[in-house]
Amino acid sequence: MAKKGFFKRASLRALYFLLVILLLIVAGEITARAMGFRPWKPQVQTIKVEPEGRFFQDDALLGYKGKPGHFKLLLQDSLKFEVTHNSEGWRICMPDTIAADTRPEIWIFGCSFTHGYGVNDSENFPWLLQTEFQQFKVLNYGMDGYGTLQNWLQMKKLLDQGRKPALVILAYGAFHDQRNTANRYWRKALHGQEIAEDISYPFIRLNDKDSLITQYSKLDYHPLPTQTWLALPSLIEENWNKNEDAGLRSNFVTEALIEKMNVASANVSAKFLLAGIYQHPETSKMLKIFHLANTPTVEISQDLNRPELRILPGNGHPNAAAHQLMANQLISYLKENQNLLGVSSEE
């Protein structure tokens, strides 16, 4: 009888604790949903490419870059646009390449905003910049999914080859920070995308002396258990991701990478311009840091919450109208600051 009583009391305690845990989960789920969290559903943009095959190619230094050729793309079965990459895999800024082009060069680095995801060749802001400044050769080194690290690695490669620009423009948005350290925010955003398939990405880790160490890895993302059907794991993950990002010091890493590009430009007598392309307090903060250090900065970002400036309702990339506004602001700034265009790449 004593044993039966013991097991009965133990069973009641177990049931009690299970009910408490269940109530805590229910309360947590209600709280998470009230805070705006929802079960995680991967957002994969469907894109069809002609000719068939990959739009990107693997690259040992950068992870990937554009595949040479002319492509017709269909995004979400509704948006058509065409993209032309030169023989090196970068988007063209002019109809034809002059074989013996000795014009001083303007190098533009950035992400999909700079590459011009969702718009035709002649509609993105680097092309429009080339149209305005015919005395220069504008080179668009932006690529979908790139962060500042890939921008720096590509710039360093060009300089190591003995090439010298007149002006380097880095198009920066705060969301690049997460890409530079490959944190969970970025791994989650990449989940299911073509540029996440079997690609070894470069990313930064800091050593005990705050030196930037470049590493490479496939960026797999693993959601928390039940995250696809409960909101509470998304709330838990958000706090986890914030703490991870703070530990990785993504913002500090980006600032250090931008400074590397700034110094490298000065070392070859080139000018450097930091351009904000994404409206966010952290973007403005980064521009302010470099402005106070006497580095030229310009804000060319647009309000992409306005539907008329987005390529699609559910996609935050700038459309042709937004690119035109970005180009107008950049062109205006350069005309007002002619000293940025006064250095020859022949030095």
GROMACS .gro file of C-alpha atoms in nm:
model
  347
    1MET     CA    1   0.000   0.000   0.000
    2ALA     CA    2   0.287   0.237   0.082
    3LYS     CA    3   0.436   0.180  -0.262
    4LYS     CA    4   0.102   0.243  -0.431
    5GLY     CA    5   0.066   0.567  -0.235
    6PHE     CA    6   0.417   0.672  -0.331
    7PHE     CA    7   0.361   0.610  -0.702
    8LYS     CA    8   0.026   0.787  -0.686
    9ARG     CA    9   0.184   1.095  -0.525
   10ALA     CA   10   0.472   1.084  -0.778
   11SER     CA   11   0.226   1.061  -1.064
   12LEU     CA   12   0.028   1.355  -0.931
   13ARG     CA   13   0.346   1.560  -0.896
   14ALA     CA   14   0.452   1.473  -1.253
   15LEU     CA   15   0.107   1.565  -1.380
   16TYR     CA   16   0.121   1.889  -1.184
   17PHE     CA   17   0.459   1.983  -1.330
   18LEU     CA   18   0.344   1.893  -1.681
   19LEU     CA   19   0.039   2.118  -1.636
   20VAL     CA   20   0.260   2.402  -1.509
   21ILE     CA   21   0.494   2.361  -1.807
   22LEU     CA   22   0.198   2.351  -2.045
   23LEU     CA   23   0.052   2.667  -1.890
   24LEU     CA   24   0.390   2.840  -1.918
   25ILE     CA   25   0.414   2.742  -2.284
   26VAL     CA   26   0.061   2.867  -2.350
   27ALA     CA   27   0.133   3.193  -2.168
   28GLY     CA   28   0.461   3.230  -2.355
   29GLU     CA   29   0.290   3.162  -2.687
   30ILE     CA   30   0.022   3.423  -2.615
   31THR     CA   31   0.291   3.674  -2.512
   32ALA     CA   32   0.502   3.603  -2.821
   33ARG     CA   33   0.209   3.652  -3.056
   34ALA     CA   34   0.105   3.970  -2.874
   35MET     CA   35   0.460   4.099  -2.936
   36GLY     CA   36   0.422   4.031  -3.308
   37PHE     CA   37   0.612   3.703  -3.333
   38ARG     CA   38   0.477   3.423  -3.552
   39PRO     CA   39   0.582   3.069  -3.640
   40TRP     CA   40   0.873   3.075  -3.884
   41LYS     CA   41   0.791   3.014  -4.247
   42PRO     CA   42   1.087   3.022  -4.488
   43GLN     CA   43   1.043   3.299  -4.743
   44VAL     CA   44   1.188   3.174  -5.069
   45GLN     CA   45   1.177   3.397  -5.375
   46THR     CA   46   1.112   3.191  -5.686
   47ILE     CA   47   1.323   3.304  -5.978
   48LYS     CA   48   1.350   3.156  -6.326
   49VAL     CA   49   1.664   3.217  -6.530
   50GLU     CA   50   1.718   3.200  -6.907
   51PRO     CA   51   1.937   3.043  -7.027
   52GLU     CA   52   1.866   2.770  -6.774
   53GLY     CA   53   2.122   2.706  -6.508
   54ARG     CA   54   2.282   2.903  -6.229
   55PHE     CA   55   2.296   3.281  -6.229
   56PHE     CA   56   2.610   3.266  -6.012
   57GLN     CA   57   2.944   3.088  -6.025
   58ASP     CA   58   3.163   2.966  -5.739
   59ASP     CA   59   3.459   3.182  -5.644
   60ALA     CA   60   3.733   3.068  -5.406
   61LEU     CA   61   3.791   3.418  -5.267
   62LEU     CA   62   3.439   3.563  -5.254
   63GLY     CA   63   3.229   3.250  -5.221
   64TYR     CA   64   3.051   3.326  -5.546
   65LYS     CA   65   3.006   3.597  -5.806
   66GLY     CA   66   2.806   3.652  -6.121
   67LYS     CA   67   2.822   3.413  -6.411
   68PRO     CA   68   2.929   3.581  -6.738
   69GLY     CA   69   2.659   3.630  -6.999
   70HIS     CA   70   2.319   3.787  -7.063
   71PHE     CA   71   2.027   3.658  -6.858
   72LYS     CA   72   1.651   3.698  -6.864
   73LEU     CA   73   1.497   3.657  -6.520
   74LEU     CA   74   1.142   3.611  -6.396
   75LEU     CA   75   1.088   3.681  -6.025
   76GLN     CA   76   0.781   3.544  -5.845
   77ASP     CA   77   0.623   3.471  -6.185
   78SER     CA   78   0.551   3.843  -6.225
   79LEU     CA   79   0.860   4.062  -6.258
   80LYS     CA   80   1.077   4.035  -6.569
   81PHE     CA   81   1.421   4.195  -6.593
   82GLU     CA   82   1.746   4.137  -6.781
   83VAL     CA   83   2.100   4.127  -6.646
   84THR     CA   84   2.431   4.130  -6.832
   85HIS     CA   85   2.756   4.024  -6.664
   86ASN     CA   86   3.092   4.088  -6.827
   87SER     CA   87   3.358   3.823  -6.879
   88GLU     CA   88   3.467   3.860  -6.513
   89GLY     CA   89   3.114   3.812  -6.381
   90TRP     CA   90   3.035   4.174  -6.289
   91ARG     CA   91   2.734   4.371  -6.412
   92ILE     CA   92   2.807   4.601  -6.701
   93CYS     CA   93   2.769   4.979  -6.676
   94MET     CA   94   2.781   5.051  -7.050
   95PRO     CA   95   2.655   4.879  -7.367
   96ASP     CA   96   3.000   4.793  -7.504
   97THR     CA   97   3.343   4.750  -7.353
   98ILE     CA   98   3.614   4.952  -7.522
   99ALA     CA   99   3.922   4.733  -7.566
  100ALA     CA  100   4.177   5.007  -7.493
  101ASP     CA  101   3.983   5.210  -7.239
  102THR     CA  102   4.226   5.435  -7.054
  103ARG     CA  103   3.970   5.649  -6.876
  104PRO     CA  104   4.014   5.685  -6.498
  105GLU     CA  105   3.799   5.434  -6.315
  106ILE     CA  106   3.525   5.465  -6.056
  107TRP     CA  107   3.480   5.144  -5.859
  108ILE     CA  108   3.144   5.088  -5.692
  109PHE     CA  109   3.112   4.814  -5.430
  110GLY     CA  110   2.794   4.692  -5.264
  111CYS     CA  111   2.521   4.430  -5.247
  112SER     CA  112   2.209   4.352  -5.453
  113PHE     CA  113   2.103   4.718  -5.435
  114THR     CA  114   2.422   4.809  -5.623
  115HIS     CA  115   2.414   4.506  -5.851
  116GLY     CA  116   2.060   4.611  -5.941
  117TYR     CA  117   1.851   4.309  -5.844
  118GLY     CA  118   1.509   4.339  -6.005
  119VAL     CA  119   1.592   4.608  -6.264
  120ASN     CA  120   1.740   4.607  -6.614
  121ASP     CA  121   2.103   4.691  -6.689
  122SER     CA  122   2.034   5.050  -6.787
  123GLU     CA  123   1.810   5.119  -6.485
  124ASN     CA  124   2.045   5.066  -6.190
  125PHE     CA  125   2.230   5.356  -6.032
  126PRO     CA  126   2.588   5.260  -6.136
  127TRP     CA  127   2.477   5.259  -6.501
  128LEU     CA  128   2.310   5.597  -6.454
  129LEU     CA  129   2.628   5.727  -6.294
  130GLN     CA  130   2.827   5.608  -6.597
  131THR     CA  131   2.582   5.787  -6.828
  132GLU     CA  132   2.642   6.114  -6.642
  133PHE     CA  133   3.021   6.090  -6.610
  134GLN     CA  134   3.137   5.972  -6.951
  135GLN     CA  135   3.493   6.087  -6.879
  136PHE     CA  136   3.523   5.797  -6.631
  137LYS     CA  137   3.486   5.423  -6.663
  138VAL     CA  138   3.239   5.308  -6.395
  139LEU     CA  139   3.278   4.949  -6.274
  140ASN     CA  140   2.999   4.786  -6.074
  141TYR     CA  141   3.140   4.532  -5.826
  142GLY     CA  142   2.813   4.494  -5.636
  143MET     CA  143   2.662   4.147  -5.610
  144ASP     CA  144   2.348   3.997  -5.459
  145GLY     CA  145   2.408   3.889  -5.101
  146TYR     CA  146   2.748   4.054  -5.061
  147GLY     CA  147   2.863   4.218  -4.741
  148THR     CA  148   3.148   4.459  -4.674
  149LEU     CA  149   3.393   4.170  -4.636
  150GLN     CA  150   3.341   4.053  -4.993
  151ASN     CA  151   3.365   4.415  -5.109
  152TRP     CA  152   3.700   4.450  -4.932
  153LEU     CA  153   3.833   4.117  -5.061
  154GLN     CA  154   3.746   4.210  -5.420
  155MET     CA  155   3.897   4.557  -5.384
  156LYS     CA  156   4.218   4.415  -5.240
  157LYS     CA  157   4.239   4.165  -5.525
  158LEU     CA  158   4.210   4.444  -5.782
  159LEU     CA  159   4.477   4.652  -5.607
  160ASP     CA  160   4.707   4.350  -5.582
  161GLN     CA  161   4.674   4.317  -5.959
  162GLY     CA  162   4.817   4.667  -5.991
  163ARG     CA  163   4.492   4.840  -6.085
  164LYS     CA  164   4.427   5.188  -5.946
  165PRO     CA  165   4.091   5.367  -5.935
  166ALA     CA  166   4.028   5.739  -5.926
  167LEU     CA  167   3.736   5.697  -5.687
  168VAL     CA  168   3.605   5.412  -5.473
  169ILE     CA  169   3.238   5.423  -5.373
  170LEU     CA  170   3.118   5.182  -5.105
  171ALA     CA  171   2.739   5.149  -5.100
  172TYR     CA  172   2.660   5.053  -4.740
  173GLY     CA  173   2.347   4.943  -4.557
  174ALA     CA  174   2.322   4.834  -4.193
  175PHE     CA  175   2.210   4.485  -4.296
  176HIS     CA  176   2.561   4.424  -4.431
  177ASP     CA  177   2.687   4.393  -4.072
  178GLN     CA  178   2.523   4.053  -4.021
  179ARG     CA  179   2.670   3.926  -4.348
  180ASN     CA  180   3.021   4.018  -4.243
  181THR     CA  181   3.006   3.787  -3.940
  182ALA     CA  182   2.762   3.530  -4.087
  183ASN     CA  183   2.542   3.544  -3.780
  184ARG     CA  184   2.213   3.358  -3.739
  185TYR     CA  185   2.014   3.646  -3.883
  186TRP     CA  186   2.203   3.609  -4.210
  187ARG     CA  187   2.202   3.230  -4.210
  188LYS     CA  188   1.827   3.241  -4.162
  189ALA     CA  189   1.780   3.491  -4.446
  190LEU     CA  190   1.986   3.269  -4.678
  191HIS     CA  191   1.788   2.954  -4.602
  192GLY     CA  192   1.655   2.806  -4.926
  193GLN     CA  193   1.816   3.067  -5.154
  194GLU     CA  194   2.029   2.973  -5.454
  195ILE     CA  195   2.331   3.160  -5.319
  196ALA     CA  196   2.321   2.938  -5.010
  197GLU     CA  197   2.352   2.610  -5.198
  198ASP     CA  198   2.686   2.436  -5.142
  199ILE     CA  199   2.880   2.763  -5.124
  200SER     CA  200   3.165   2.827  -4.884
  201TYR     CA  201   3.115   3.183  -4.757
  202PRO     CA  202   3.380   3.420  -4.624
  203PHE     CA  203   3.308   3.575  -4.285
  204ILE     CA  204   3.497   3.745  -4.002
  205ARG     CA  205   3.586   3.636  -3.653
  206LEU     CA  206   3.781   3.853  -3.411
  207ASN     CA  207   4.084   3.722  -3.226
  208ASP     CA  208   4.181   3.828  -2.873
  209LYS     CA  209   4.353   4.138  -3.017
  210ASP     CA  210   4.046   4.242  -3.220
  211SER     CA  211   4.220   4.156  -3.546
  212LEU     CA  212   3.992   4.048  -3.832
  213ILE     CA  213   4.029   3.680  -3.917
  214THR     CA  214   3.864   3.566  -4.241
  215GLN     CA  215   3.712   3.219  -4.231
  216TYR     CA  216   3.508   3.017  -4.481
  217SER     CA  217   3.212   2.788  -4.421
  218LYS     CA  218   2.878   2.676  -4.560
  219LEU     CA  219   2.614   2.885  -4.387
  220ASP     CA  220   2.360   2.630  -4.271
  221TYR     CA  221   2.064   2.743  -4.062
  222HIS     CA  222   1.893   2.525  -3.803
  223PRO     CA  223   1.567   2.658  -3.656
  224LEU     CA  224   1.469   2.581  -3.299
  225PRO     CA  225   1.239   2.281  -3.237
  226THR     CA  226   0.870   2.361  -3.309
  227GLN     CA  227   0.970   2.700  -3.458
  228THR     CA  228   0.769   2.633  -3.773
  229TRP     CA  229   0.440   2.598  -3.585
  230LEU     CA  230   0.483   2.796  -3.261
  231ALA     CA  231   0.563   3.166  -3.213
  232LEU     CA  232   0.739   3.123  -2.877
  233PRO     CA  233   1.057   2.972  -3.030
  234SER     CA  234   1.081   3.276  -3.259
  235LEU     CA  235   1.078   3.502  -2.952
  236ILE     CA  236   1.345   3.289  -2.785
  237GLU     CA  237   1.552   3.284  -3.104
  238GLU     CA  238   1.534   3.661  -3.142
  239ASN     CA  239   1.699   3.707  -2.803
  240TRP     CA  240   1.952   3.436  -2.886
  241ASN     CA  241   2.035   3.603  -3.217
  242LYS     CA  242   2.076   3.945  -3.054
  243ASN     CA  243   2.314   3.806  -2.794
  244GLU     CA  244   2.511   3.619  -3.059
  245ASP     CA  245   2.543   3.932  -3.274
  246ALA     CA  246   2.658   4.136  -2.976
  247GLY     CA  247   2.926   3.877  -2.908
  248LEU     CA  248   3.038   3.873  -3.271
  249ARG     CA  249   3.051   4.257  -3.267
  250SER     CA  250   2.923   4.278  -3.622
  251ASN     CA  251   2.903   4.658  -3.625
  252PHE     CA  252   3.265   4.692  -3.508
  253VAL     CA  253   3.374   4.443  -3.776
  254THR     CA  254   3.201   4.645  -4.048
  255GLU     CA  255   3.357   4.969  -3.930
  256ALA     CA  256   3.701   4.808  -3.941
  257LEU     CA  257   3.640   4.674  -4.293
  258ILE     CA  258   3.525   5.013  -4.419
  259GLU     CA  259   3.835   5.172  -4.272
  260LYS     CA  260   4.050   4.915  -4.455
  261MET     CA  261   3.888   5.020  -4.784
  262ASN     CA  262   3.934   5.387  -4.694
  263VAL     CA  263   4.304   5.345  -4.614
  264ALA     CA  264   4.368   5.126  -4.918
  265SER     CA  265   4.216   5.395  -5.139
  266ALA     CA  266   4.440   5.663  -4.990
  267ASN     CA  267   4.745   5.439  -5.038
  268VAL     CA  268   4.695   5.448  -5.416
  269SER     CA  269   4.597   5.818  -5.419
  270ALA     CA  270   4.231   5.738  -5.483
  271LYS     CA  271   3.938   5.911  -5.320
  272PHE     CA  272   3.691   5.715  -5.105
  273LEU     CA  273   3.320   5.782  -5.065
  274LEU     CA  274   3.088   5.603  -4.822
  275ALA     CA  275   2.730   5.606  -4.952
  276GLY     CA  276   2.431   5.503  -4.740
  277ILE     CA  277   2.181   5.298  -4.940
  278TYR     CA  278   1.941   5.173  -4.672
  279GLN     CA  279   1.740   5.391  -4.435
  280HIS     CA  280   1.816   5.269  -4.084
  281PRO     CA  281   1.954   5.429  -3.765
  282GLU     CA  282   2.262   5.203  -3.780
  283THR     CA  283   2.333   5.311  -4.138
  284SER     CA  284   2.317   5.674  -4.032
  285LYS     CA  285   2.536   5.602  -3.730
  286MET     CA  286   2.806   5.445  -3.949
  287LEU     CA  287   2.802   5.738  -4.190
  288LYS     CA  288   2.832   5.979  -3.897
  289ILE     CA  289   3.136   5.794  -3.760
  290PHE     CA  290   3.323   5.834  -4.088
  291HIS     CA  291   3.196   6.186  -4.152
  292LEU     CA  292   3.337   6.295  -3.817
  293ALA     CA  293   3.667   6.136  -3.920
  294ASN     CA  294   3.668   6.357  -4.233
  295THR     CA  295   3.581   6.076  -4.472
  296PRO     CA  296   3.337   6.184  -4.747
  297THR     CA  297   2.989   6.040  -4.694
  298VAL     CA  298   2.657   6.077  -4.871
  299GLU     CA  299   2.308   5.945  -4.799
  300ILE     CA  300   2.134   5.821  -5.114
  301SER     CA  301   1.890   5.573  -4.958
  302GLN     CA  302   1.519   5.591  -5.034
  303ASP     CA  303   1.209   5.512  -4.830
  304LEU     CA  304   1.152   5.156  -4.945
  305ASN     CA  305   0.840   5.133  -4.731
  306ARG     CA  306   0.677   5.321  -5.018
  307PRO     CA  307   0.528   5.059  -5.254
  308GLU     CA  308   0.601   5.272  -5.560
  309LEU     CA  309   0.977   5.238  -5.494
  310ARG     CA  310   0.990   4.858  -5.450
  311ILE     CA  311   1.032   4.599  -5.724
  312LEU     CA  312   0.744   4.395  -5.578
  313PRO     CA  313   0.502   4.443  -5.285
  314GLY     CA  314   0.673   4.175  -5.076
  315ASN     CA  315   1.028   4.255  -5.182
  316GLY     CA  316   1.233   4.542  -5.039
  317HIS     CA  317   1.472   4.592  -5.331
  318PRO     CA  318   1.464   4.934  -5.503
  319ASN     CA  319   1.294   4.951  -5.841
  320ALA     CA  320   1.394   5.162  -6.142
  321ALA     CA  321   1.232   5.475  -5.995
  322ALA     CA  322   1.424   5.432  -5.669
  323HIS     CA  323   1.750   5.373  -5.858
  324GLN     CA  324   1.694   5.695  -6.048
  325LEU     CA  325   1.648   5.885  -5.722
  326MET     CA  326   1.962   5.724  -5.577
  327ALA     CA  327   2.158   5.814  -5.890
  328ASN     CA  328   2.031   6.172  -5.881
  329GLN     CA  329   2.151   6.220  -5.524
  330LEU     CA  330   2.488   6.059  -5.590
  331ILE     CA  331   2.544   6.259  -5.909
  332SER     CA  332   2.446   6.581  -5.734
  333TYR     CA  333   2.689   6.510  -5.449
  334LEU     CA  334   2.977   6.436  -5.685
  335LYS     CA  335   2.913   6.753  -5.884
  336GLU     CA  336   2.918   6.952  -5.561
  337ASN     CA  337   3.240   6.781  -5.453
  338GLN     CA  338   3.449   6.789  -5.769
  339ASN     CA  339   3.763   6.710  -5.571
  340LEU     CA  340   3.645   6.350  -5.551
  341LEU     CA  341   3.666   6.327  -5.929
  342GLY     CA  342   3.996   6.509  -5.969
  343VAL     CA  343   4.243   6.223  -5.910
  344SER     CA  344   4.377   6.036  -6.212
  345SER     CA  345   4.415   5.660  -6.201
  346GLU     CA  346   4.740   5.701  -6.394
  347GLU     CA  347   4.928   5.824  -6.086
   0.00000   0.00000   0.00000
